[in-house]
Coordinates of C-alpha atoms in Angstrom, one line a residue:
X8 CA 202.8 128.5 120.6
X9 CA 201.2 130.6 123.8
X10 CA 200.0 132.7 121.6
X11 CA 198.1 130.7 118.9
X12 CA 196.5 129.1 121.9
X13 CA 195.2 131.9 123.2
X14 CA 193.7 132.8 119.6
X15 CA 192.1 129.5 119.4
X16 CA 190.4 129.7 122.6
X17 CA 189.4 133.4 122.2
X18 CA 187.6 132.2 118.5
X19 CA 185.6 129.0 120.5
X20 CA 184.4 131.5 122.7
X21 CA 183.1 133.6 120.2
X22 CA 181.6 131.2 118.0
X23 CA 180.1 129.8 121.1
X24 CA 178.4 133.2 122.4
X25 CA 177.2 133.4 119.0
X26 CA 175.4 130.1 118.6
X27 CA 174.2 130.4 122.3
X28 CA 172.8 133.9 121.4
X29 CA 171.0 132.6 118.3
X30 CA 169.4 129.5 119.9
X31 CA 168.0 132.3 122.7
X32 CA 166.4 134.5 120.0
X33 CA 164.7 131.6 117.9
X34 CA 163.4 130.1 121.5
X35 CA 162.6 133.5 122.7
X36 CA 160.4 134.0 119.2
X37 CA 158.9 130.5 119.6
X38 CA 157.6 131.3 122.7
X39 CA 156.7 135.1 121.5
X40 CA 154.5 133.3 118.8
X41 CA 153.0 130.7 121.2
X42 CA 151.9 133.6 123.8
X43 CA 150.7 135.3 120.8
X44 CA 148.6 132.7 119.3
X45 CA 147.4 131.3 122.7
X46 CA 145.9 135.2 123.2
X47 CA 144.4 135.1 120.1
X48 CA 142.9 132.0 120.7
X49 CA 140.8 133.1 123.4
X50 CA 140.3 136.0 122.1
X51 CA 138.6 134.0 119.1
X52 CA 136.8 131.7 121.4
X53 CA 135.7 134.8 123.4
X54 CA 134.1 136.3 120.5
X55 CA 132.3 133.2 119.3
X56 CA 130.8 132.4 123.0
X57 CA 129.5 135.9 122.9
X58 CA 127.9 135.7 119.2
X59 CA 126.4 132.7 120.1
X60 CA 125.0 133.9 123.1
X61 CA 123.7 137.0 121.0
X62 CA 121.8 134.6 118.8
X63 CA 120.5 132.4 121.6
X64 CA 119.1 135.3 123.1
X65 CA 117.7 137.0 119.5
X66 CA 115.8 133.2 119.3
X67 CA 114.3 133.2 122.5
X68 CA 112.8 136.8 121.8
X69 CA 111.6 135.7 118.7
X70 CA 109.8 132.4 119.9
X71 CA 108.4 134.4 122.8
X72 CA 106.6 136.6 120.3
X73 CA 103.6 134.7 118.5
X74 CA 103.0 134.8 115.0
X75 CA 100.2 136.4 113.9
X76 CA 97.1 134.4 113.1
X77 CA 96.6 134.0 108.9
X78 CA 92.8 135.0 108.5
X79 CA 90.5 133.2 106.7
X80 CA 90.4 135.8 104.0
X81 CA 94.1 135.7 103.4
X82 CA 94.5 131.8 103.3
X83 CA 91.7 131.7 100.6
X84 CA 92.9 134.1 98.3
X85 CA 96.6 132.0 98.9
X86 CA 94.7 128.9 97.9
X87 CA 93.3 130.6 95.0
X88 CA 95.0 132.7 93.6
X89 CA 96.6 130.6 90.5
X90 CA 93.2 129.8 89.7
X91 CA 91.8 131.1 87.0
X92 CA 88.4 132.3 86.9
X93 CA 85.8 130.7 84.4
X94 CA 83.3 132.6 85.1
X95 CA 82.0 136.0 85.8
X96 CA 79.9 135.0 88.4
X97 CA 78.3 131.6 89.2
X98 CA 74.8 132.5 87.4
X99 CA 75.9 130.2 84.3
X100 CA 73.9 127.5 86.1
X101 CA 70.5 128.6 86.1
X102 CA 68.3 130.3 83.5
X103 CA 66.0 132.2 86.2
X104 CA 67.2 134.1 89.0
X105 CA 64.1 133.5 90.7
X106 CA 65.6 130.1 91.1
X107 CA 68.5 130.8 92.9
X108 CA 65.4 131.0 96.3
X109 CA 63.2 127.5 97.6
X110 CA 60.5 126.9 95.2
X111 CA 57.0 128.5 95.9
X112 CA 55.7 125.2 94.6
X113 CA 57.3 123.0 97.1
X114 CA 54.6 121.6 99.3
X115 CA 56.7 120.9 102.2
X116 CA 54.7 120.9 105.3
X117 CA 56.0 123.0 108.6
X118 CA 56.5 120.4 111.0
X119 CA 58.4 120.3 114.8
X120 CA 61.0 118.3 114.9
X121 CA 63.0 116.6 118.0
X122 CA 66.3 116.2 116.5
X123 CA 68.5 119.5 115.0
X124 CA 67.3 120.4 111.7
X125 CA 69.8 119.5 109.3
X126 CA 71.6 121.0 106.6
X127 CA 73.7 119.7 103.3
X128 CA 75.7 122.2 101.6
X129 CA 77.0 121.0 97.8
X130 CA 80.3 122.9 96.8
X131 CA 80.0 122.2 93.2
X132 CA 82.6 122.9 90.3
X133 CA 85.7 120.6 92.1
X134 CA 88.5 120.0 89.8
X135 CA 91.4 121.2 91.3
X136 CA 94.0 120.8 94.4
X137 CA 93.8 124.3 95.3
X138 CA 89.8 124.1 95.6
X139 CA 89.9 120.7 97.7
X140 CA 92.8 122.8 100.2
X141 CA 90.1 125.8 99.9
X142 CA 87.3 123.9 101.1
X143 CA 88.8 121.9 103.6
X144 CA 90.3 124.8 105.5
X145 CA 86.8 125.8 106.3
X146 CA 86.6 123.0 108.7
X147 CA 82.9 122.7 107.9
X148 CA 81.3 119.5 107.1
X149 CA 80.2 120.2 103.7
X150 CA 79.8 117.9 100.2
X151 CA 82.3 118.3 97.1
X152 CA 80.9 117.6 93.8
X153 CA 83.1 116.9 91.3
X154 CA 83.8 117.8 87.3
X155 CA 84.3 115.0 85.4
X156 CA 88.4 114.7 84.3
X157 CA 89.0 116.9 81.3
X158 CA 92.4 118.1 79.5
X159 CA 92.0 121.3 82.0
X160 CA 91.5 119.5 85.2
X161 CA 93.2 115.9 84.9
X162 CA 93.3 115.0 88.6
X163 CA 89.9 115.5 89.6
X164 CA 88.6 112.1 89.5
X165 CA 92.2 111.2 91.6
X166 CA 91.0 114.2 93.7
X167 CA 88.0 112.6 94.6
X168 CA 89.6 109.1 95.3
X169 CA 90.6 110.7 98.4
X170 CA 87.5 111.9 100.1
X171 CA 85.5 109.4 102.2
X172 CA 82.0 110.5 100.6
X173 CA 82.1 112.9 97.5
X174 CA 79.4 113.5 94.5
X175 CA 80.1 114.1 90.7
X176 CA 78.8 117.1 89.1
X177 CA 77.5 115.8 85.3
X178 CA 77.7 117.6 82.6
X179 CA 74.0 117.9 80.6
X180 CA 72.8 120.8 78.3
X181 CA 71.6 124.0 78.8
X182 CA 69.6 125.8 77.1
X183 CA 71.8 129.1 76.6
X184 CA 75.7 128.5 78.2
X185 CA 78.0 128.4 75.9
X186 CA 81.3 127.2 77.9
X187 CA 79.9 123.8 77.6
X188 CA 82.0 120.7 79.5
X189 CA 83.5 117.9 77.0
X190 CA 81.3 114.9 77.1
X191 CA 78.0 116.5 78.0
X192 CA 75.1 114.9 78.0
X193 CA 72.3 116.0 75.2
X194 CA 68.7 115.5 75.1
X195 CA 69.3 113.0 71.5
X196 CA 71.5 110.7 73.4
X197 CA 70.3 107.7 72.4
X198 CA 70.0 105.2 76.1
X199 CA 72.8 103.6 74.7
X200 CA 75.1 106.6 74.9
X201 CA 74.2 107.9 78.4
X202 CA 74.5 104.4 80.2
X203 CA 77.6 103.8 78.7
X204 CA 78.8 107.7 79.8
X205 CA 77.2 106.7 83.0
X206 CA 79.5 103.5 83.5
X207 CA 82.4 105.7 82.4
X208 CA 82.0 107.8 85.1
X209 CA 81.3 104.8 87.5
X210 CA 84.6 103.7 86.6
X211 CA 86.4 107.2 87.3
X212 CA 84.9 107.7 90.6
X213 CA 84.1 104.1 91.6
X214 CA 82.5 105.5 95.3
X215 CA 80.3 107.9 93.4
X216 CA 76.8 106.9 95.0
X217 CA 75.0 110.7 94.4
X218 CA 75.7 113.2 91.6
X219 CA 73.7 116.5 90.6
X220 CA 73.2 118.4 87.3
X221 CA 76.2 120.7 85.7
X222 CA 73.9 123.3 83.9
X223 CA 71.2 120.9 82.0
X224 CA 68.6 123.3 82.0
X225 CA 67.4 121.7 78.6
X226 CA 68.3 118.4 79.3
X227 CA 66.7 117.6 83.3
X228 CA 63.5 119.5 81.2
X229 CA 63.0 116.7 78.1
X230 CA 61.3 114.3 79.9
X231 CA 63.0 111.6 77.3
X232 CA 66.0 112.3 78.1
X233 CA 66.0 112.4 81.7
X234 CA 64.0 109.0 81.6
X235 CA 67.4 107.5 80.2
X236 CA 69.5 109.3 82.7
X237 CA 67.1 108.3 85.8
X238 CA 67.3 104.0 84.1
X239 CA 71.4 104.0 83.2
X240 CA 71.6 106.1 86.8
X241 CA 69.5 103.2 88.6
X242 CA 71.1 100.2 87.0
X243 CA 74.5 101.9 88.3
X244 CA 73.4 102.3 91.9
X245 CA 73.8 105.6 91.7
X246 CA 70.9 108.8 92.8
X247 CA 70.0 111.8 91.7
X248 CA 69.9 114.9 92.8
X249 CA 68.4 118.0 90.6
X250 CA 70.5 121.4 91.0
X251 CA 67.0 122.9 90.0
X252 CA 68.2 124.4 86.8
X253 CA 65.1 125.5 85.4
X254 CA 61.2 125.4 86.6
X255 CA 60.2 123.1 83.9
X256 CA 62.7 120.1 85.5
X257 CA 60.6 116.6 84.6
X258 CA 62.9 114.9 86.9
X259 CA 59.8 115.1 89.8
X260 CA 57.8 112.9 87.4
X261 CA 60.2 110.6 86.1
X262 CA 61.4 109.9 89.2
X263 CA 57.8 108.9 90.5
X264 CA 57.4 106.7 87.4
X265 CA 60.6 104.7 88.5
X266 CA 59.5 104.9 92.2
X267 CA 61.9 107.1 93.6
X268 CA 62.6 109.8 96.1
X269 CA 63.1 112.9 94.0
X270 CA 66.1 115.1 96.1
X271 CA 66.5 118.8 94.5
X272 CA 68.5 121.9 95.7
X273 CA 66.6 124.4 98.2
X274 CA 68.7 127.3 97.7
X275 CA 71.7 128.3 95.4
X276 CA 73.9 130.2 97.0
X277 CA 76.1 132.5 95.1
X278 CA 74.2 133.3 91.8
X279 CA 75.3 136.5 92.2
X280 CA 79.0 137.0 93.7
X281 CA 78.9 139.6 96.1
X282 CA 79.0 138.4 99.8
X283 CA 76.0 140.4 101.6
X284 CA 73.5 138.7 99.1
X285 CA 75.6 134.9 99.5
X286 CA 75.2 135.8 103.8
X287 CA 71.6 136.4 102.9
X288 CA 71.2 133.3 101.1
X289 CA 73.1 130.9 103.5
X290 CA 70.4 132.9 106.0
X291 CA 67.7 131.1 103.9
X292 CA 69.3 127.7 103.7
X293 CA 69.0 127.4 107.5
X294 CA 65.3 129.0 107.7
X295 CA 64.5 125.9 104.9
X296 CA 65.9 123.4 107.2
X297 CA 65.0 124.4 110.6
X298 CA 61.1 125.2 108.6
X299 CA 61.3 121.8 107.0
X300 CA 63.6 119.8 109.4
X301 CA 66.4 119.5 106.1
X302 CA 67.1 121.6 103.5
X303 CA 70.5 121.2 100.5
X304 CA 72.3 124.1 99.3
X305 CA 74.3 124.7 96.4
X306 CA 77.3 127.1 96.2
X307 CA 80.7 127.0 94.6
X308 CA 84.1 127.3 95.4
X309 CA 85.0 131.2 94.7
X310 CA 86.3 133.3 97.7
X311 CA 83.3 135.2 98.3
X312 CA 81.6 132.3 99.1
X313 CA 83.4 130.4 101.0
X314 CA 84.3 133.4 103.1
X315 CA 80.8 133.8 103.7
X316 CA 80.7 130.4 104.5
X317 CA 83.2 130.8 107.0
X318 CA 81.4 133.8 109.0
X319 CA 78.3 131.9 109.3
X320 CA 80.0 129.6 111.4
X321 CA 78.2 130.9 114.4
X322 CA 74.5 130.8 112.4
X323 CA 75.5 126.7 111.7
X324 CA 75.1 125.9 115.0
X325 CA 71.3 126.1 114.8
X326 CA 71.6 123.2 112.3
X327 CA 73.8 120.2 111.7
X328 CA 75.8 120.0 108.8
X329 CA 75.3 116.8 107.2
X330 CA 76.7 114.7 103.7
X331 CA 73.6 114.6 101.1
X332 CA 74.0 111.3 102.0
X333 CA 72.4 111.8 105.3
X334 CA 69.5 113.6 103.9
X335 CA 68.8 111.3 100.9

């Protein structure tokens, strides 16, 4: 009986050693793996402060260095460069080169004025968002004259809703252009037809007050014709101003017979594309006005010149630029 006691007692011991052993190991690994993991915790959070601070650091270098300024030259040709090009140069308005200069026949007298001379550039040929961003990143105060609505150029009229003072730019026929606008007006238009075309456009561009010839180098020189334009143009409240398409132009006389003011253009700027002879031009624009005490100007919306535009900021401070409206 001593004996099996003693085995008894010697196989509770065991068993207990055993268990007591395997409870240290698991809570000796449970704490292994809790060191562990705190370490690697930190070690994680350590590396995270740091890469943050990295790209803290990386954003205040790059927010201390300025961007480069976008010239002129490279925000036009952004603004332009989807549109495409209808024509080779802007010459498909007039008939005569000579006409692109202030008529010889203009007998404006040379007279000192008190006020600064002023000066109304036309941008003509608006029909698209990209020209309207164009020409109002000049910052200049300058006139848009817009295309009537077409297949091509839907929004123009919408376009124009949007602009405190604007002019249309009609459509009339020319004596040798052969991208002719939709809904141009002819010289056997009967009055019936251009003073219902004339409420049309009323209707399109409801604040039109002022609009100048598209081409119409035929049309402002048949003296029958234009008398239609100048009565459906009067009834609507609206004036005219000629783009001096041609040197046979009736619309002097006809005007006079309705007792008007005739308005025409002084000097186109961009009959030819390059930019010396556009600088040259604008550089006659401002002799007309500051010689005459106003002068208009007609140019387009291509690159050339409304870079040129943009260089002759300094020269424009010698004149004001004004809306038509301020002139006529």
């Amino acid at each position: 009986m001593a004996k099996r006691k003693k085995r008894t007692k010697k196989k509770s011991s065991s068993t207990l050693l055993k268990y007591t052993a395997w409870t240290l190991a698991i809570i000796a690994l449970v704490l292994t793996s809790l060191i562990v993991g705190y370490y690697l915790g930190v070690n994680n959070e350590k590396t995270k402060t740091i890469v943050k601070e990295k790209v803290i650091v990386k954003e205040k270098k790059t927010a201390k260095i300025p961007k480069a300024p976008v010239s002129v030259n490279k925000r036009l040709k952004e603004v332009l460069k989807k549109e495409t090009k209808a024509y080779a140069s802007a010459a498909h308005e007039i008939d005569d080169e000579t006409l692109a200069n202030p008529p010889k026949a203009k007998a404006k007298k040379v007279e000192i004025y008190t006020s600064k001379p002023k000066l109304a550039i036309i941008i003509d040929d608006m029909q698209t968002t990209s020209q309207v961003r164009a020409v109002k990143s000049l910052h200049l105060n300058v006139t848009m004259s817009f295309l009537p609505p077409r297949a091509a150029r839907p929004n123009s009229a919408k376009l124009a809703s949007h602009e405190k003072f604007y002019m249309v730019h009609l459509p009339m026929e020319a004596m040798h252009f052969s991208a002719e606008e939709p809904h141009t007006l002819r010289i056997y238009d009967s009055q019936q037809k251009i003073s219902a075309k004339i409420k049309d456009i009323k209707k399109l561009f409801p604040k039109v007050g002022y609009i100048n010839n598209h081409t119409g180098s035929k049309f402002t020189a048949n003296e029958v014709a234009m008398n239609r334009l100048i009565f459906a143009l009067n009834t609507n409240h609206i004036h005219f101003i000629d783009s001096r398409t041609t040197a046979k132009t009736m619309a002097p006389k006809v005007l006079k017979n309705f007792g008007l003011k005739y308005v025409s253009r002084d000097v186109f700027l961009d009959h030819h594309m390059d930019k010396p002879y556009i600088l040259k031009q604008i550089k006659k624009a401002i002799a007309v006005a500051k010689s005459h005490g106003s002068a208009i100007a007609i140019g387009h919306p291509h690159k050339n010149t409304l870079q040129a535009l943009y260089e002759s900021k300094d020269l424009f401070k010698d004149v004001e630029l004004v809306q038509v409206n301020k002139i006529y």
